[in-house]
Coordinates of C-alpha atoms in Angstrom, one line a residue:
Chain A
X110 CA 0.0 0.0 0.0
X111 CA 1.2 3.4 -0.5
X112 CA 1.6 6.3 1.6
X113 CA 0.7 8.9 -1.2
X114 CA -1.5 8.1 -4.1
X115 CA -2.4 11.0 -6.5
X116 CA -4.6 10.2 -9.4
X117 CA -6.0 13.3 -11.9
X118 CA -5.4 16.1 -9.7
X119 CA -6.8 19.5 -10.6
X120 CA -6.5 22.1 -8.3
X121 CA -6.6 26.2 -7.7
X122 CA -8.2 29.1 -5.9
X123 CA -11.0 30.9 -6.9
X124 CA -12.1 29.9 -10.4
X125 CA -8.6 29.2 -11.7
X126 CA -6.7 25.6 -11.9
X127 CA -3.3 26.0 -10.5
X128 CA -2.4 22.4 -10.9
X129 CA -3.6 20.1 -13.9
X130 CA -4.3 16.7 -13.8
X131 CA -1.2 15.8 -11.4
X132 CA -1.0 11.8 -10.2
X133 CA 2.1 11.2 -8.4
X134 CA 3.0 8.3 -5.7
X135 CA 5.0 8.1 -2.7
X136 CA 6.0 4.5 -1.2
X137 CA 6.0 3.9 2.2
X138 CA 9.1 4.3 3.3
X139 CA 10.5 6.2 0.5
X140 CA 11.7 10.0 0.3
X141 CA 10.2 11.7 -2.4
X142 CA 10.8 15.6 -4.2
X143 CA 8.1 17.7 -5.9
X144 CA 11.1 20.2 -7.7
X145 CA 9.6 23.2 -10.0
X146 CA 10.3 26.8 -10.0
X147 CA 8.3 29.6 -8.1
X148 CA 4.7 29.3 -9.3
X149 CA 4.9 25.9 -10.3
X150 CA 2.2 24.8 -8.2
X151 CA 4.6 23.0 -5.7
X152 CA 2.8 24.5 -2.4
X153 CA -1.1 24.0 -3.9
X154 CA -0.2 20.2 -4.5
X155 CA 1.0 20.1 -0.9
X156 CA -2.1 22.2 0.5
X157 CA -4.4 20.3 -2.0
X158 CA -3.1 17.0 -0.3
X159 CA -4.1 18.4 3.3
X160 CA -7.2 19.4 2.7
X161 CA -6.3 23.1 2.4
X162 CA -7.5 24.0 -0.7
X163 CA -10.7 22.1 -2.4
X164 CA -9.6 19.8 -5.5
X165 CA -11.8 19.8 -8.3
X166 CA -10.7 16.7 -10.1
X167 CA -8.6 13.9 -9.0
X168 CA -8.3 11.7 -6.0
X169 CA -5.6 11.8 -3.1
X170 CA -5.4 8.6 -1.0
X171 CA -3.0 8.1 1.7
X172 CA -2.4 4.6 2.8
X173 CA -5.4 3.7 0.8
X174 CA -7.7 6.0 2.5
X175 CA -9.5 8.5 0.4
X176 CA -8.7 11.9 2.0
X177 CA -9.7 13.4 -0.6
X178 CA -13.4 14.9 1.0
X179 CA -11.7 15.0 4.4
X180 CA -11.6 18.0 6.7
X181 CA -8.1 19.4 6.9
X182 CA -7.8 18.3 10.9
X183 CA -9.2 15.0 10.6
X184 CA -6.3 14.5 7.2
X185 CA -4.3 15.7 10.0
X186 CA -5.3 13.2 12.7
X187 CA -5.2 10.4 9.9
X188 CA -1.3 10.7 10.0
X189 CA -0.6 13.5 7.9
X190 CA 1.9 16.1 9.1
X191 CA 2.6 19.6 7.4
X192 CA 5.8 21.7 7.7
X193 CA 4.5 24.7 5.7
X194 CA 6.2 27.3 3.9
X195 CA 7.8 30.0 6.4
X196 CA 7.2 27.2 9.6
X197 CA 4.4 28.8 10.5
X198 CA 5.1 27.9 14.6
X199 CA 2.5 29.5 16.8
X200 CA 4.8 32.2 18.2
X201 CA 3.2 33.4 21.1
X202 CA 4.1 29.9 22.9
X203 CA 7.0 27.7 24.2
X204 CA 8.8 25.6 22.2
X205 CA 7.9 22.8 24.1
X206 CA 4.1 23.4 23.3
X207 CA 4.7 23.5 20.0
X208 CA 5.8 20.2 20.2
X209 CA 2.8 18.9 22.1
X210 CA 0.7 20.9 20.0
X211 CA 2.0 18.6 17.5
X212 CA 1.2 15.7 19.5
X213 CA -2.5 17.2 19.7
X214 CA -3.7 13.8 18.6
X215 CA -2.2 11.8 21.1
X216 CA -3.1 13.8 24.3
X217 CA -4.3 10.4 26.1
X218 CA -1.7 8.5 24.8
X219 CA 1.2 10.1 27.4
X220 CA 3.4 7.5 27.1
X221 CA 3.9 7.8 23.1
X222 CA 4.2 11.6 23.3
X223 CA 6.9 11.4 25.4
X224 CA 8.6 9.1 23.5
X225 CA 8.1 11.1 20.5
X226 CA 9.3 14.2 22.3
X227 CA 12.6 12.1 23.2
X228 CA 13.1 11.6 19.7
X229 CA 12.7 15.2 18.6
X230 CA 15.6 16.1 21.3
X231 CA 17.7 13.1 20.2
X232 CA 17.3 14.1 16.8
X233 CA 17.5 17.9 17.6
X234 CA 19.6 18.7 20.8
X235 CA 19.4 22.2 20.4
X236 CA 15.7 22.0 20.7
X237 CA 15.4 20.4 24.1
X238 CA 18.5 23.3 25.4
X239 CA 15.5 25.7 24.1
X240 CA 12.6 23.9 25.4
X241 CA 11.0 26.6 27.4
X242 CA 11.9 29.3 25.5
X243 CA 9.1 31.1 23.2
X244 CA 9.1 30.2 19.5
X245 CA 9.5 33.7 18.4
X246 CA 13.3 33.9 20.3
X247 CA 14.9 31.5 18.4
X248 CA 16.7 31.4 15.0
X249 CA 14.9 30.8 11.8
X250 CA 17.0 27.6 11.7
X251 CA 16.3 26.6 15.1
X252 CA 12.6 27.4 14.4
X253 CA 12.2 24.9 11.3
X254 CA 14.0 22.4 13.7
X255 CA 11.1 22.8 15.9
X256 CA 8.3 23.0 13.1
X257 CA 10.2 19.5 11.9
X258 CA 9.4 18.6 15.5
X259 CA 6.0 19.6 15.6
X260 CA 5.9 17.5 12.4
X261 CA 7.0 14.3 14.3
X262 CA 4.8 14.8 17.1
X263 CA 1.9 13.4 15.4
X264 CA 3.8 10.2 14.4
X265 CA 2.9 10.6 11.1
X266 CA 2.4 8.1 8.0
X267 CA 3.3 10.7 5.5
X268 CA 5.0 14.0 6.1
X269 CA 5.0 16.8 4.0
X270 CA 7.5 19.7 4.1
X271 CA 7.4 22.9 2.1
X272 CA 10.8 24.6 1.1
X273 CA 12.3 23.6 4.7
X274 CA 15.5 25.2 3.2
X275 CA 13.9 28.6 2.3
X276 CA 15.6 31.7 4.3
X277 CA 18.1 29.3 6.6
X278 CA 22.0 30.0 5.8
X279 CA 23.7 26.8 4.8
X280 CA 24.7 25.3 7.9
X281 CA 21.5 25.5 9.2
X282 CA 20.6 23.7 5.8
X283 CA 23.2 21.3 6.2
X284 CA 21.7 20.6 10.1
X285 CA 17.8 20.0 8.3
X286 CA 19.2 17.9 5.3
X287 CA 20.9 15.9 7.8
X288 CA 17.4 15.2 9.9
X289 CA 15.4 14.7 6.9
X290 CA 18.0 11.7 6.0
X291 CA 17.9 10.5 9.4
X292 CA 14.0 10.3 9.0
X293 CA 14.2 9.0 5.7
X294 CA 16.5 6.2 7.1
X295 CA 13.7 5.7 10.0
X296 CA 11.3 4.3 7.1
X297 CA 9.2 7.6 6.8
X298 CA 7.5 8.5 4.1
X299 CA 8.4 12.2 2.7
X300 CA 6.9 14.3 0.6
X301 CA 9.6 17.0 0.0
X302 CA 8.9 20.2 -1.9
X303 CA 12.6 22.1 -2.8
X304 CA 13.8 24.5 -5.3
X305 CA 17.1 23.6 -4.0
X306 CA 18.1 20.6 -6.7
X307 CA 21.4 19.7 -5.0
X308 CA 19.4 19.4 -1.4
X309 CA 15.9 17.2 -2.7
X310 CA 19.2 15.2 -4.6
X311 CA 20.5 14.1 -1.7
X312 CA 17.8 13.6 0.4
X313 CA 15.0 11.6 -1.9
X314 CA 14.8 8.9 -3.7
X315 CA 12.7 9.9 -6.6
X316 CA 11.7 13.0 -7.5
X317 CA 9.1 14.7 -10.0
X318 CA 9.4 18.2 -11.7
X319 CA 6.5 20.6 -11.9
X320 CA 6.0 23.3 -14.4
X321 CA 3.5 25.5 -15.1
X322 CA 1.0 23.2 -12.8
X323 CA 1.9 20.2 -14.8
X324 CA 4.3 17.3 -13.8
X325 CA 6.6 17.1 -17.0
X326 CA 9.6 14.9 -15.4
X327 CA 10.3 12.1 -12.9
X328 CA 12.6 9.7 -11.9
X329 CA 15.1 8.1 -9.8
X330 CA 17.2 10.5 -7.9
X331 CA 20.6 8.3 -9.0
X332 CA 19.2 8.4 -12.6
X333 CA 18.7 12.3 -12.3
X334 CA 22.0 12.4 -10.9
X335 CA 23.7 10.9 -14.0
X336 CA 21.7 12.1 -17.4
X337 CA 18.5 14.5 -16.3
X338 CA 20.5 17.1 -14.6
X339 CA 20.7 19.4 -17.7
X340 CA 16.9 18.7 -17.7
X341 CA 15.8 20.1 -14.5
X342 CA 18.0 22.9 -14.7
X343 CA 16.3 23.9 -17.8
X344 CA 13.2 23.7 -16.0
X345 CA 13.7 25.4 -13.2
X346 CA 16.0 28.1 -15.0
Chain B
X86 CA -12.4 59.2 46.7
X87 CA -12.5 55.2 47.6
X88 CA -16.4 55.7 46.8
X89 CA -15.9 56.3 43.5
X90 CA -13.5 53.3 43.3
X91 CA -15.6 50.8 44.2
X92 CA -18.6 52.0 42.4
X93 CA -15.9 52.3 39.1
X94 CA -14.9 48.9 39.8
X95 CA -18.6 47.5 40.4
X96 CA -19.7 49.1 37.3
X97 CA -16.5 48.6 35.6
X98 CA -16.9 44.7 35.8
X99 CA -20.1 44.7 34.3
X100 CA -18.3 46.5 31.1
X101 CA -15.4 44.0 31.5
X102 CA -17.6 41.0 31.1
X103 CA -19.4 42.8 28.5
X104 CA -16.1 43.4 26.7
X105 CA -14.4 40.2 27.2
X106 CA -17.4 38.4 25.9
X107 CA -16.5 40.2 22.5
X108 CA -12.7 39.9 23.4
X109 CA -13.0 36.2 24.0
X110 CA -15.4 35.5 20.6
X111 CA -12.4 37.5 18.6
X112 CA -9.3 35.8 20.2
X113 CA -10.5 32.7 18.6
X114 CA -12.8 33.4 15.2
X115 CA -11.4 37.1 14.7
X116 CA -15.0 38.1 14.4
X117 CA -16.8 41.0 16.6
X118 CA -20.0 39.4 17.7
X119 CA -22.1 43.2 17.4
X120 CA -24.8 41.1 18.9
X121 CA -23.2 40.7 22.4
X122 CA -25.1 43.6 24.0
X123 CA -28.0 41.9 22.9
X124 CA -27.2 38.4 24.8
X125 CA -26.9 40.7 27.9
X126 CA -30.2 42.0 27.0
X127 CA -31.6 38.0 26.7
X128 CA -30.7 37.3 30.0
X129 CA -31.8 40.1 31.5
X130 CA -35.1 40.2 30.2
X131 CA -36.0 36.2 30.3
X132 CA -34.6 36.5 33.7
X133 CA -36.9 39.2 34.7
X134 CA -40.1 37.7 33.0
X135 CA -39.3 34.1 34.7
X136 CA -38.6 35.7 38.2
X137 CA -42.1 37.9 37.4
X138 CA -43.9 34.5 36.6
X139 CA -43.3 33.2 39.5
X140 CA -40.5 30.7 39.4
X141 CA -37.7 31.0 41.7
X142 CA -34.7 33.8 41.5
X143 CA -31.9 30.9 41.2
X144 CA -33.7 29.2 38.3
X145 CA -34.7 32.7 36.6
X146 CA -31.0 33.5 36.3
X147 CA -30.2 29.8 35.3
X148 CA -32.4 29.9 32.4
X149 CA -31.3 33.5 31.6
X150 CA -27.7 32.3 31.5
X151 CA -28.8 29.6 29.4
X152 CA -30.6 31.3 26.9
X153 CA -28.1 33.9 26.6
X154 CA -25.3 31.2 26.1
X155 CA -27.2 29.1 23.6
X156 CA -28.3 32.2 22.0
X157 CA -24.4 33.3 21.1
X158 CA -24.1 29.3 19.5
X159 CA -27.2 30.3 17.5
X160 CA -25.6 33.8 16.0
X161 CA -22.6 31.8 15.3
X162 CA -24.6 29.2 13.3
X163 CA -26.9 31.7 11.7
X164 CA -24.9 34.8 11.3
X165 CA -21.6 33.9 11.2
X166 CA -20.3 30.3 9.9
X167 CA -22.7 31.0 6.6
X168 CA -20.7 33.8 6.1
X169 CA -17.2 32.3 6.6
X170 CA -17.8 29.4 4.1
X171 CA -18.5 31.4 1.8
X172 CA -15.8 33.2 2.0
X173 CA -13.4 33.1 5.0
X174 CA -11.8 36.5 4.8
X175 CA -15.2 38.0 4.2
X176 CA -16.5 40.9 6.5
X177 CA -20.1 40.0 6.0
X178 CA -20.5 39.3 9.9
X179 CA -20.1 43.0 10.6
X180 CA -24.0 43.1 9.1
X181 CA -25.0 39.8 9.7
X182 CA -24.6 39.8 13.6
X183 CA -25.8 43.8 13.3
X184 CA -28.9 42.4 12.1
X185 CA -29.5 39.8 14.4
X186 CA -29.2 42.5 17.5
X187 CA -31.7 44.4 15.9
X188 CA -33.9 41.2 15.2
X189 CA -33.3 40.4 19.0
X190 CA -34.4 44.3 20.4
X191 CA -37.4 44.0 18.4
X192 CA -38.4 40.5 19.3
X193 CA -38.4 41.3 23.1
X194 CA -39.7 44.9 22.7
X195 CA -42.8 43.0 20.9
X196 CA -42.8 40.2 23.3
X197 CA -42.0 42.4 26.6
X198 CA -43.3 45.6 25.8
X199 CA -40.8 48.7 25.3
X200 CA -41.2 49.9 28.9
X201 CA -38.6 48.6 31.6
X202 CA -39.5 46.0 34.2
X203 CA -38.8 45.1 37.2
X204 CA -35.7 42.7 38.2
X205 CA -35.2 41.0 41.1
X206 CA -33.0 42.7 43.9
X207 CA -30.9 39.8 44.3
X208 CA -28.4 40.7 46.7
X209 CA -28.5 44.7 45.8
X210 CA -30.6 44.9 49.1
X211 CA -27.4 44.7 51.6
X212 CA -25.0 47.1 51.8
X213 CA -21.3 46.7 52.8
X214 CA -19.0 49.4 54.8
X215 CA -15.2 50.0 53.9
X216 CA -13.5 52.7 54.6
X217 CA -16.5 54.7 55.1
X218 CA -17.6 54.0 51.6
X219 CA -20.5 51.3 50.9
X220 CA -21.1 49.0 48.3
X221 CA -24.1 46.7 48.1
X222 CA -23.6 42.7 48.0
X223 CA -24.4 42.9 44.4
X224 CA -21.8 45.2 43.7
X225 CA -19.3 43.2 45.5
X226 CA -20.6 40.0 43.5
X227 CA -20.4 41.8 40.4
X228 CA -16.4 42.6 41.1
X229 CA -15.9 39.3 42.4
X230 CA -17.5 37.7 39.7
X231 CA -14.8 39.7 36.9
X232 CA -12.5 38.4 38.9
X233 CA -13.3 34.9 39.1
X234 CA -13.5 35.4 34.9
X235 CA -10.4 36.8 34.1
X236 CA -8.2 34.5 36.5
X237 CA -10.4 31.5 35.2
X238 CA -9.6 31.9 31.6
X239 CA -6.0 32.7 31.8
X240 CA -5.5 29.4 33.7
X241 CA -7.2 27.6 31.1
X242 CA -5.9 29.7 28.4
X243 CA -2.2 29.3 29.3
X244 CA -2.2 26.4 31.9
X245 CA -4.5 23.2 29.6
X246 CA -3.7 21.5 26.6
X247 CA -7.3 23.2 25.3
X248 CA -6.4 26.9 25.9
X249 CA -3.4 26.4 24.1
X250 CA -4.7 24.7 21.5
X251 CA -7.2 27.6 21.4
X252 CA -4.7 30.2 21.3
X253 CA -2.7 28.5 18.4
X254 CA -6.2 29.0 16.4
X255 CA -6.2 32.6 17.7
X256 CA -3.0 33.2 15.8
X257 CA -2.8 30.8 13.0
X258 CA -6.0 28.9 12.6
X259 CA -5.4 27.0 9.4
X260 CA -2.1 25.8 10.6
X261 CA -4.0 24.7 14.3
X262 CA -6.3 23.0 11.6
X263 CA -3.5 21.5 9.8
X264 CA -2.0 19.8 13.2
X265 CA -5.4 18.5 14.2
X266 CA -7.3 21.5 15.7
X267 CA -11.4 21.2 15.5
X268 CA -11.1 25.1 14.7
X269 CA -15.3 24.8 14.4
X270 CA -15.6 23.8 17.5
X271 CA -13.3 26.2 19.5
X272 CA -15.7 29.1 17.7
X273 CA -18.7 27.6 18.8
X274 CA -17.4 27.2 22.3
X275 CA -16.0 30.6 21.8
X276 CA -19.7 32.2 21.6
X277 CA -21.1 30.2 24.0
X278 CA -18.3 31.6 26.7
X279 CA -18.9 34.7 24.8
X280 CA -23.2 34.6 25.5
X281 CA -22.5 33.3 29.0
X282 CA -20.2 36.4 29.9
X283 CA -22.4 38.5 28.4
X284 CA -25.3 36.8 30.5
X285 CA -23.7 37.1 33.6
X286 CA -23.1 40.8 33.0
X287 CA -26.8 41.4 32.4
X288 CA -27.7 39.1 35.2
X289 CA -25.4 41.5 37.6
X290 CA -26.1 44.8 36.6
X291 CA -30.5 43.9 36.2
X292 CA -30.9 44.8 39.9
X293 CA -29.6 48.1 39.3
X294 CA -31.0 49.3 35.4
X295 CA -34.1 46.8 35.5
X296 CA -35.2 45.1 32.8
X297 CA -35.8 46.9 29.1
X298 CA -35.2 45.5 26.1
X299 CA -33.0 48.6 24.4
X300 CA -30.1 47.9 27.0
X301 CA -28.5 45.7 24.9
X302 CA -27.4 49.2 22.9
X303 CA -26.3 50.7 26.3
X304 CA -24.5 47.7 27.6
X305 CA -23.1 46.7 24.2
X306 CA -21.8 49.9 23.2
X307 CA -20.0 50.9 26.4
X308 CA -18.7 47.5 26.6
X309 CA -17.1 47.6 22.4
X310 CA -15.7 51.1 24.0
X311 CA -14.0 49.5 27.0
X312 CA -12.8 46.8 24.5
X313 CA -10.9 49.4 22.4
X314 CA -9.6 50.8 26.1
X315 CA -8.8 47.9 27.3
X316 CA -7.2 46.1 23.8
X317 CA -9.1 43.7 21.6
X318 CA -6.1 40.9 21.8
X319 CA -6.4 39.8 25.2
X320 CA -10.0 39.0 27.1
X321 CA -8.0 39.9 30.1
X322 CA -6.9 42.8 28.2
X323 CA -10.8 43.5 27.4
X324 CA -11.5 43.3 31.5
X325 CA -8.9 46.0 32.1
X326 CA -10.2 48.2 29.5
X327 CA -13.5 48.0 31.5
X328 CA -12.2 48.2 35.0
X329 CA -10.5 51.6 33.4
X330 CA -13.7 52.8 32.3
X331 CA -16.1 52.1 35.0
X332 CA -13.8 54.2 37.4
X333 CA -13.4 57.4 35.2
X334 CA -16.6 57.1 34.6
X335 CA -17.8 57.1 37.7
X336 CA -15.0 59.8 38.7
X337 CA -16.6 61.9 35.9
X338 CA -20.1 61.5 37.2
X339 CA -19.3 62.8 40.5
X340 CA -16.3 65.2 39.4
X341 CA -17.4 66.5 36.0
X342 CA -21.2 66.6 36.3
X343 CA -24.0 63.9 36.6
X344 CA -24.5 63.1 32.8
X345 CA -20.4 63.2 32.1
X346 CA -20.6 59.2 31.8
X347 CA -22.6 59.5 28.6
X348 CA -19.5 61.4 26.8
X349 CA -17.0 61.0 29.0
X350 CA -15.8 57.4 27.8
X351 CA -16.0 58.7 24.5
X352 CA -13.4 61.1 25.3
X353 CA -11.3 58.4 26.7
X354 CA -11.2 56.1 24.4
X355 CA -10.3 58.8 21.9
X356 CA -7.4 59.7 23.9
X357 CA -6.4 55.8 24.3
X358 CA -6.4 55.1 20.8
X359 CA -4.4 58.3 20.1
X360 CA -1.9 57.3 22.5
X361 CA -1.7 53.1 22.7
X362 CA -4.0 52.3 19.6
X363 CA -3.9 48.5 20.5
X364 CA -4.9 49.1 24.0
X365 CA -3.9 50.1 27.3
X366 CA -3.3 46.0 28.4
X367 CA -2.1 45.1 24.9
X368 CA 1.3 43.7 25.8
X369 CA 1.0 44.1 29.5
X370 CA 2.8 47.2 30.5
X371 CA -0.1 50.4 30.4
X372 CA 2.0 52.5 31.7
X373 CA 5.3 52.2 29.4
X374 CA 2.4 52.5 26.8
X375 CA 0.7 55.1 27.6
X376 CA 4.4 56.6 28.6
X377 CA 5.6 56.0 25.1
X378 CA 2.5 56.9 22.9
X379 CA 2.9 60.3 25.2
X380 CA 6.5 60.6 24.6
X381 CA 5.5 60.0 20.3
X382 CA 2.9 62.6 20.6
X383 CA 5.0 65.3 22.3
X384 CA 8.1 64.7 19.5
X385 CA 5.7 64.6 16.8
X386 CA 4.1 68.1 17.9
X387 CA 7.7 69.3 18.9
X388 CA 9.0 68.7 15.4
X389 CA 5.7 69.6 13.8
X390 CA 6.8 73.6 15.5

């Protein structure tokens, strides 16, 4: 079964279509990249997949559940986790109830969350050193460690992240390429959105391009590596 | 002096719940419930008939609190959420929950009658000496209850797993959505606190104003003003802007004139939104605000010579 099954896809706001007719797959287990250049249609495919935006065509399944109907928190309670464009961390509160917030799910299940929050402070050290700190006082890459926390809270099936690398210097990028392997390596299933080629490279496994709403190129990473390079760059310029 | 600080603070409550009953409706939907001075009005006047019917003054006042609570669930069903499907960044609740005060005034001036009626004197019949200044029961309860409000909610705002769920809606609500949030359900819950705030206010302030079905104008218009005092961010914020205004209001009655409350908080909440335009309890600190905004003004008019 697989953790992300697109079939058809059509998509937009208002009366316009920003995506067309987009099927795409993730495996369980397996790191995928949605690559395109700004205005692509990268983030509507993610927020289409949550239940952000409605679809008008298509179907989205995750783990062979149709989601596609589904109210964005109970997509979100069935094991779908979001880190969106920018983080998005609620700012006004510790960094520790962010994390739980995560977790929101699993309230009765106190045994599991505090596993999970061990894991986010194994995986992110800093994090835990920061725990009762508010969001808003830490770094923007310290902040996208936490919103990759908040991610992992919900012990999801399928995570999504959008541009995690957007804004952070390259350490920082480094730091979250590093995690997202490490994840990866745990048997998640990603769903990573990029514009950075040489970053979704070495952390996916397969990747798709997106242009102009359309998906007009996929493949192994390994495959990309060697001959469709000169391809992607000329799509995303 | 200490006179007019406890009738500030008496009255002062009664706009605090008023205004944190909007305060707490906008913290989590971002809507202004126009209709809250109307859910005072509810309880005050089914209150009043129920008491007048004959049924006891504990049950009167349950049923009034009940009404006026399941009557803010109602506005958000019929006023509001319509509006927000259709479009979510629409400002169509401004009229909708405009109209459905006006649709509640008239429905109890045609059931009720336009005149005022009476309420029962609860505990308004027993005074209290401090000081040398008095204060009835009521008065007392009125301040206690603000209190009791204001502490309540913070705890649960910042202390359970629910009030901080609820303020991750307040400031991102699709991403609260997005990590399981039921964001519908924190709005309804949202005007049902909202109704039973406003409720309790009317229930409070009956003994004193009686019943009448056009308080809801009064009640709901003074308590929007100590709202903009107080700062429209915080519900605790909202209870300051009302403790503010029941005291200079009270100080203008009795140092200005005896009709200086009807203009007098006008004139203040001018001056406040000159000076701190998010509110005097915005971030916490009134007086570096106020101290700042001051400081602003006085450059600003310095440079403008």
């Amino acid at each position: 079964m697989q953790a992300l099954d697109i079939a058809g896809l059509s998509a937009g706001y208002g009366r316009y279509d920003v995506i067309h007719d987009i099927s795409l797959r993730v495996e369980r287990g397996e790191a995928v990249a949605l690559l395109g250049p700004n205005g692509a249609g990268k983030t509507t495919v993610l927020r289409a997949i949550m239940g952000m935006i409605k679809q008008r065509r298509g179907q989205i399944s995750v783990l062979g559940t149709d989601v596609s109907r589904m109210p964005v928190h109970l997509i979100a309670r069935g094991h779908v986790a979001l880190v969106p464009e920018g983080r998005r961390l609620f700012l006004d509160q510790s960094v520790e109830d962010n994390l739980r917030l995560g977790g929101l799910h699993l309230r009765r299940d106190h045994e599991r969350t505090e596993r999970l929050l061990e894991s986010v402070f194994e995986l992110f050290p800093v994090v835990e050193r920061y725990r009762s700190r508010p969001a808003t006082a830490l770094s923007g890459g310290e902040q996208q460690m936490v919103a990759i926390g908040r991610m992992m809270m919900s012990d999801p099936d399928l995570m999504l992240l959008d541009e995690p690398s957007l804004g952070l210097a390259p350490l920082a990028i480094e730091d979250m390429a590093q995690a997202l392997i490490t994840l990866r390596e745990r048997g998640r299933s990603i769903l990573l959105v990029e514009q950075r080629v040489d970053l979704a490279l070495q952390v996916c496994d397969r990747i798709y391009v997106l242009s102009g709403g359309r998906i007009v190129e996929e493949g192994n990473s390994e495959n990309v590596n060697a001959d469709g390079r000169a391809l992607i760059d000329a799509y995303l310029g | 002096m200490l006179q007019v600080l406890l009738s500030g603070l008496s009255i002062g409550a009664v706009y605090g719940l008023v205004a944190m009953a909007f305060a707490v409706v906008f913290y989590v939907t971002r809507v202004i419930n126009f209709a809250t001075g109307q859910l005072l009005m509810v309880a005050i006047m089914l209150t009043a008939g129920l008491s007048k019917a004959g049924l006891p003054d504990w049950l009167s006042i349950s049923v009034g609190l009940t009404a006026s609570t399941a009557a803010g669930v109602v506005i958000y069903f019929v006023a509001v959420r319509p509006v927000l499907r259709f479009d979510r960044f629409s400002f169509a609740w401004l009229v909708s929950t405009l109209g459905v005060a006006i649709v509640l005034q008239s429905a109890a001036a045609i059931i009720y009658g336009p005149t005022s009626q009476g309420f029962p004197k609860l505990l308004n019949r027993d005074n209290l000496v401090i000081g040398g200044a008095s204060i009835t029961l009521q008065e007392l309860l009125a301040i206690i209850v603000a209190v009791v409000a204001v502490v309540g909610f913070e705890i649960f705002r910042r202390r359970t797993l629910f009030g901080k769920v609820g303020m991750a809606i307040s400031s991102d609500p699709e991403m609260a959505s997005a990590i399981g949030a039921r964001v519908t359900a924190y709005a309804v819950a949202a005007f049902a606190i909202g109704g039973l705030l406003a409720g309790a206010a009317g229930v409070l302030i009956g003994p004193i104003t009686y019943a009448n079905p056009y308080l809801g104008d009064t009640y709901g218009i003074t308590g929007f003003v100590a709202l903009m005092i107080g700062g429209i961010e915080r519900p605790a914020a909202a209870m300051g802007g009302g403790l503010v205004l029941g005291v200079l209001s009270v100080g203008a009655n009795t140092f200005i004139g005896s009709q200086a409350s009807d203009w007098f908080p006008f004139v203040v909440v001018v001056v406040v939104l000159l000076l701190a335009p998010h509110g005097l309890f915005a971030s916490g600190d009134a007086l570096k605000r106020l101290a700042s905004g001051i400081g602003r003004r006085t450059a600003t008019l310095k440079g403008a010579n």
